[in-house]
PDB file of C-alpha atoms in Angstrom:
ATOM      1  CA  MET A   1      24.902 110.635 123.910  1.00  0.00           C
ATOM      2  CA  ALA A   2      25.441 108.842 120.658  1.00  0.00           C
ATOM      3  CA  ILE A   3      27.438 106.244 118.781  1.00  0.00           C
ATOM      4  CA  ASP A   4      30.215 107.782 116.698  1.00  0.00           C
ATOM      5  CA  GLU A   5      30.067 105.640 113.550  1.00  0.00           C
ATOM      6  CA  SER A   6      33.422 107.022 112.368  1.00  0.00           C
ATOM      7  CA  LEU A   7      35.181 105.018 115.094  1.00  0.00           C
ATOM      8  CA  PRO A   8      35.857 101.278 114.889  1.00  0.00           C
ATOM      9  CA  PHE A   9      33.966  98.831 117.069  1.00  0.00           C
ATOM     10  CA  ILE A  10      36.304  97.064 119.514  1.00  0.00           C
ATOM     11  CA  ALA A  11      35.142  93.602 120.532  1.00  0.00           C
ATOM     12  CA  LEU A  12      35.740  92.701 124.166  1.00  0.00           C
ATOM     13  CA  GLY A  13      36.133  89.312 125.795  1.00  0.00           C
ATOM     14  CA  ILE A  14      33.233  88.998 128.224  1.00  0.00           C
ATOM     15  CA  ALA A  15      32.716  86.124 130.663  1.00  0.00           C
ATOM     16  CA  VAL A  16      29.260  85.329 132.051  1.00  0.00           C
ATOM     17  CA  LEU A  17      28.835  83.726 135.464  1.00  0.00           C
ATOM     18  CA  THR A  18      25.466  82.507 136.682  1.00  0.00           C
ATOM     19  CA  VAL A  19      25.301  82.078 140.443  1.00  0.00           C
ATOM     20  CA  SER A  20      22.596  79.567 141.310  1.00  0.00           C
ATOM     21  CA  ASP A  21      22.039  76.368 143.245  1.00  0.00           C
ATOM     22  CA  THR A  22      19.374  75.246 140.780  1.00  0.00           C
ATOM     23  CA  ARG A  23      20.227  76.407 137.246  1.00  0.00           C
ATOM     24  CA  THR A  24      21.890  74.376 134.492  1.00  0.00           C
ATOM     25  CA  LEU A  25      23.025  75.459 131.019  1.00  0.00           C
ATOM     26  CA  GLU A  26      19.769  74.056 129.673  1.00  0.00           C
ATOM     27  CA  ASP A  27      17.553  76.368 131.761  1.00  0.00           C
ATOM     28  CA  ASP A  28      19.792  79.370 132.458  1.00  0.00           C
ATOM     29  CA  ARG A  29      17.613  82.053 130.862  1.00  0.00           C
ATOM     30  CA  SER A  30      19.483  84.931 132.524  1.00  0.00           C
ATOM     31  CA  GLY A  31      22.861  83.703 131.331  1.00  0.00           C
ATOM     32  CA  ASP A  32      21.405  83.093 127.866  1.00  0.00           C
ATOM     33  CA  THR A  33      20.044  86.646 127.811  1.00  0.00           C
ATOM     34  CA  LEU A  34      23.484  88.083 128.535  1.00  0.00           C
ATOM     35  CA  VAL A  35      25.264  85.816 126.043  1.00  0.00           C
ATOM     36  CA  ASN A  36      22.771  86.659 123.291  1.00  0.00           C
ATOM     37  CA  ARG A  37      23.093  90.373 123.929  1.00  0.00           C
ATOM     38  CA  LEU A  38      26.880  90.520 124.172  1.00  0.00           C
ATOM     39  CA  GLU A  39      27.358  88.385 121.066  1.00  0.00           C
ATOM     40  CA  GLY A  40      24.656  90.329 119.235  1.00  0.00           C
ATOM     41  CA  ALA A  41      26.590  93.510 119.984  1.00  0.00           C
ATOM     42  CA  GLY A  42      29.744  92.003 118.450  1.00  0.00           C
ATOM     43  CA  HIS A  43      31.623  91.022 121.615  1.00  0.00           C
ATOM     44  CA  ARG A  44      33.196  87.611 122.218  1.00  0.00           C
ATOM     45  CA  LEU A  45      32.040  85.184 124.902  1.00  0.00           C
ATOM     46  CA  ALA A  46      35.302  84.560 126.767  1.00  0.00           C
ATOM     47  CA  GLY A  47      33.858  82.132 129.297  1.00  0.00           C
ATOM     48  CA  ARG A  48      30.652  80.902 130.808  1.00  0.00           C
ATOM     49  CA  ALA A  49      29.994  79.040 134.016  1.00  0.00           C
ATOM     50  CA  ILE A  50      27.297  78.232 136.523  1.00  0.00           C
ATOM     51  CA  VAL A  51      28.375  77.977 140.143  1.00  0.00           C
ATOM     52  CA  PRO A  52      26.468  77.476 143.397  1.00  0.00           C
ATOM     53  CA  ASP A  53      25.806  80.294 145.851  1.00  0.00           C
ATOM     54  CA  ASP A  54      29.126  79.711 147.614  1.00  0.00           C
ATOM     55  CA  ILE A  55      31.583  82.530 148.337  1.00  0.00           C
ATOM     56  CA  PRO A  56      34.856  80.619 147.735  1.00  0.00           C
ATOM     57  CA  THR A  57      33.551  79.112 144.483  1.00  0.00           C
ATOM     58  CA  ILE A  58      32.313  82.476 143.178  1.00  0.00           C
ATOM     59  CA  GLN A  59      35.619  84.127 144.095  1.00  0.00           C
ATOM     60  CA  SER A  60      37.717  81.362 142.560  1.00  0.00           C
ATOM     61  CA  THR A  61      35.819  81.457 139.268  1.00  0.00           C
ATOM     62  CA  VAL A  62      35.998  85.231 138.950  1.00  0.00           C
ATOM     63  CA  LYS A  63      39.686  85.338 139.984  1.00  0.00           C
ATOM     64  CA  GLY A  64      40.447  82.790 137.273  1.00  0.00           C
ATOM     65  CA  TRP A  65      38.836  85.025 134.679  1.00  0.00           C
ATOM     66  CA  VAL A  66      40.530  88.144 136.053  1.00  0.00           C
ATOM     67  CA  ASP A  67      43.887  86.375 135.592  1.00  0.00           C
ATOM     68  CA  ASP A  68      42.989  85.446 132.003  1.00  0.00           C
ATOM     69  CA  GLU A  69      44.228  88.114 129.578  1.00  0.00           C
ATOM     70  CA  THR A  70      41.436  87.266 127.113  1.00  0.00           C
ATOM     71  CA  VAL A  71      38.759  88.364 129.619  1.00  0.00           C
ATOM     72  CA  ASP A  72      38.108  92.107 129.755  1.00  0.00           C
ATOM     73  CA  VAL A  73      34.762  92.028 131.566  1.00  0.00           C
ATOM     74  CA  VAL A  74      32.927  89.636 133.885  1.00  0.00           C
ATOM     75  CA  ILE A  75      29.158  89.843 134.222  1.00  0.00           C
ATOM     76  CA  THR A  76      27.480  87.817 136.936  1.00  0.00           C
ATOM     77  CA  THR A  77      23.788  87.095 137.260  1.00  0.00           C
ATOM     78  CA  GLY A  78      22.153  85.847 140.432  1.00  0.00           C
ATOM     79  CA  GLY A  79      22.814  85.952 144.134  1.00  0.00           C
ATOM     80  CA  THR A  80      22.250  89.691 144.608  1.00  0.00           C
ATOM     81  CA  GLY A  81      19.175  89.481 146.830  1.00  0.00           C
ATOM     82  CA  PHE A  82      18.775  89.291 150.604  1.00  0.00           C
ATOM     83  CA  THR A  83      18.112  85.637 151.315  1.00  0.00           C
ATOM     84  CA  GLY A  84      20.669  83.508 153.096  1.00  0.00           C
ATOM     85  CA  ARG A  85      22.009  81.988 149.881  1.00  0.00           C
ATOM     86  CA  ASP A  86      22.403  85.358 148.071  1.00  0.00           C
ATOM     87  CA  VAL A  87      26.142  85.981 148.444  1.00  0.00           C
ATOM     88  CA  THR A  88      27.457  87.316 145.124  1.00  0.00           C
ATOM     89  CA  PRO A  89      28.135  90.894 146.359  1.00  0.00           C
ATOM     90  CA  ASP A  90      29.580  89.484 149.585  1.00  0.00           C
ATOM     91  CA  ALA A  91      31.953  87.325 147.533  1.00  0.00           C
ATOM     92  CA  LEU A  92      33.069  89.942 145.024  1.00  0.00           C
ATOM     93  CA  GLU A  93      33.007  93.357 146.689  1.00  0.00           C
ATOM     94  CA  PRO A  94      35.986  92.472 148.941  1.00  0.00           C
ATOM     95  CA  LEU A  95      37.961  91.738 145.746  1.00  0.00           C
ATOM     96  CA  PHE A  96      37.201  95.127 144.158  1.00  0.00           C
ATOM     97  CA  ASP A  97      40.226  97.399 143.817  1.00  0.00           C
ATOM     98  CA  LYS A  98      37.793 100.159 142.931  1.00  0.00           C
ATOM     99  CA  ARG A  99      34.059 100.165 143.490  1.00  0.00           C
ATOM    100  CA  MET A 100      31.662 101.588 140.894  1.00  0.00           C
ATOM    101  CA  ASP A 101      28.889 103.055 143.044  1.00  0.00           C
ATOM    102  CA  GLY A 102      27.242 104.730 140.059  1.00  0.00           C
ATOM    103  CA  PHE A 103      26.448 101.352 138.472  1.00  0.00           C
ATOM    104  CA  SER A 104      24.148 100.370 141.320  1.00  0.00           C
ATOM    105  CA  THR A 105      22.516 103.789 141.334  1.00  0.00           C
ATOM    106  CA  LEU A 106      21.881 103.766 137.607  1.00  0.00           C
ATOM    107  CA  PHE A 107      20.736 100.138 137.594  1.00  0.00           C
ATOM    108  CA  HIS A 108      18.170 100.901 140.311  1.00  0.00           C
ATOM    109  CA  GLN A 109      16.957 103.974 138.440  1.00  0.00           C
ATOM    110  CA  ILE A 110      16.360 101.911 135.294  1.00  0.00           C
ATOM    111  CA  SER A 111      14.843  99.059 137.288  1.00  0.00           C
ATOM    112  CA  PHE A 112      12.517 101.397 139.214  1.00  0.00           C
ATOM    113  CA  GLU A 113      10.945 102.496 135.935  1.00  0.00           C
ATOM    114  CA  LYS A 114       9.994  98.860 135.275  1.00  0.00           C
ATOM    115  CA  ILE A 115       9.328  97.237 138.653  1.00  0.00           C
ATOM    116  CA  GLY A 116       8.919 100.155 141.044  1.00  0.00           C
ATOM    117  CA  THR A 117      10.080  99.823 144.611  1.00  0.00           C
ATOM    118  CA  SER A 118      10.778  96.097 144.145  1.00  0.00           C
ATOM    119  CA  THR A 119      14.181  97.210 142.845  1.00  0.00           C
ATOM    120  CA  LEU A 120      15.174  97.590 146.499  1.00  0.00           C
ATOM    121  CA  GLN A 121      15.424  93.801 146.706  1.00  0.00           C
ATOM    122  CA  SER A 122      18.596  93.813 144.594  1.00  0.00           C
ATOM    123  CA  ARG A 123      22.154  94.477 145.686  1.00  0.00           C
ATOM    124  CA  ALA A 124      23.409  94.970 142.115  1.00  0.00           C
ATOM    125  CA  THR A 125      27.000  96.131 142.255  1.00  0.00           C
ATOM    126  CA  ALA A 126      30.101  96.622 140.131  1.00  0.00           C
ATOM    127  CA  GLY A 127      33.775  97.323 140.417  1.00  0.00           C
ATOM    128  CA  LEU A 128      37.241  96.828 139.070  1.00  0.00           C
ATOM    129  CA  ILE A 129      39.380  93.840 140.022  1.00  0.00           C
ATOM    130  CA  GLY A 130      42.872  94.441 138.682  1.00  0.00           C
ATOM    131  CA  THR A 131      42.131  95.557 135.129  1.00  0.00           C
ATOM    132  CA  THR A 132      38.876  93.643 134.733  1.00  0.00           C
ATOM    133  CA  PHE A 133      35.451  95.230 135.050  1.00  0.00           C
ATOM    134  CA  VAL A 134      33.016  93.108 137.082  1.00  0.00           C
ATOM    135  CA  PHE A 135      29.268  93.734 137.002  1.00  0.00           C
ATOM    136  CA  CYS A 136      26.851  91.855 139.296  1.00  0.00           C
ATOM    137  CA  LEU A 137      23.270  91.714 138.090  1.00  0.00           C
ATOM    138  CA  PRO A 138      20.205  90.066 139.619  1.00  0.00           C
ATOM    139  CA  GLY A 139      19.240  86.585 138.446  1.00  0.00           C
ATOM    140  CA  SER A 140      16.259  87.374 136.262  1.00  0.00           C
ATOM    141  CA  PRO A 141      16.213  87.752 132.474  1.00  0.00           C
ATOM    142  CA  GLY A 142      14.471  91.114 132.886  1.00  0.00           C
ATOM    143  CA  ALA A 143      17.191  92.449 135.159  1.00  0.00           C
ATOM    144  CA  CYS A 144      19.859  91.209 132.746  1.00  0.00           C
ATOM    145  CA  LYS A 145      18.091  92.964 129.865  1.00  0.00           C
ATOM    146  CA  ASP A 146      17.852  96.162 131.907  1.00  0.00           C
ATOM    147  CA  GLY A 147      21.513  96.025 132.924  1.00  0.00           C
ATOM    148  CA  TRP A 148      22.765  95.276 129.421  1.00  0.00           C
ATOM    149  CA  ASP A 149      20.391  97.450 127.388  1.00  0.00           C
ATOM    150  CA  GLY A 150      20.370 100.382 129.804  1.00  0.00           C
ATOM    151  CA  ILE A 151      24.040 100.531 130.821  1.00  0.00           C
ATOM    152  CA  LEU A 152      26.475  97.947 129.524  1.00  0.00           C
ATOM    153  CA  ALA A 153      25.650  98.024 125.807  1.00  0.00           C
ATOM    154  CA  THR A 154      26.814 101.620 125.520  1.00  0.00           C
ATOM    155  CA  GLN A 155      29.532 101.668 128.164  1.00  0.00           C
ATOM    156  CA  LEU A 156      31.190  98.612 126.607  1.00  0.00           C
ATOM    157  CA  ASP A 157      31.091 100.193 123.128  1.00  0.00           C
ATOM    158  CA  TYR A 158      34.199 102.184 122.219  1.00  0.00           C
ATOM    159  CA  ARG A 159      32.155 104.339 119.862  1.00  0.00           C
ATOM    160  CA  HIS A 160      29.815 105.638 122.578  1.00  0.00           C
ATOM    161  CA  ARG A 161      30.166 109.335 123.280  1.00  0.00           C
ATOM    162  CA  PRO A 162      30.870 111.319 125.327  1.00  0.00           C
ATOM    163  CA  CYS A 163      32.808 108.515 127.069  1.00  0.00           C
ATOM    164  CA  ASN A 164      32.880 104.772 127.725  1.00  0.00           C
ATOM    165  CA  PHE A 165      34.773 102.090 129.642  1.00  0.00           C
ATOM    166  CA  VAL A 166      36.628 100.740 126.607  1.00  0.00           C
ATOM    167  CA  GLU A 167      38.589 103.925 126.018  1.00  0.00           C
ATOM    168  CA  ILE A 168      40.013 103.874 129.562  1.00  0.00           C
ATOM    169  CA  MET A 169      40.958 100.175 129.547  1.00  0.00           C
ATOM    170  CA  PRO A 170      44.581 100.826 128.508  1.00  0.00           C
ATOM    171  CA  ARG A 171      45.035 102.870 131.694  1.00  0.00           C
ATOM    172  CA  LEU A 172      43.263 100.604 134.182  1.00  0.00           C
ATOM    173  CA  ASP A 173      46.520  99.246 135.593  1.00  0.00           C
ATOM    174  CA  GLU A 174      47.785 102.667 136.723  1.00  0.00           C
ATOM    175  CA  HIS A 175      46.581 102.065 140.281  1.00  0.00           C
ATOM    176  CA  LEU A 176      48.388  98.717 140.304  1.00  0.00           C
ATOM    177  CA  LYS A 177      51.657 100.240 139.039  1.00  0.00           C
ATOM    178  CA  ARG A 178      51.411 103.116 141.498  1.00  0.00           C
ATOM    179  CA  GLY A 179      50.895 100.662 144.370  1.00  0.00           C
ATOM    180  CA  ALA A 180      53.938  98.630 143.296  1.00  0.00           C
ATOM    181  CA  SER A 181      56.322 101.571 143.343  1.00  0.00           C
TER     182      SER A 181
END
């Protein structure tokens, strides 16, 4: 696993959604962590929002970004736990055209190394909605660092070998075309 420096970096449009009943842009440390990391890697912030833990609002915001051709990836933070207000996976998994089970597995493996069995309290998930990758991370800066540094930084870098998400993006609509015929 390595970065092939002979290949060009391809900047993606990434939207960041914080799901919280209490956060504002002034105190959204998890959202700030993701924005700082994605911009530091050379990607473009395509959108940022904070919405309450409300299924229709979460779905509407993400659908708007999925319909926006400048958004390649959506990363959410917050609402992945087990309390009554934690509804991000419940809102987004029904929208997934394809589910990425390996993301949750890998996220929990990385998280276990840092917080042990407490990783069980997260329902981190990911999938594909149309041609947009959607990743749902827990609402802590540490979890956002783990998700970005341990998975997303390399998988959203075209130069990463042996493979990455960017190189398959031109073919992500094949399932949509096949379903239309």
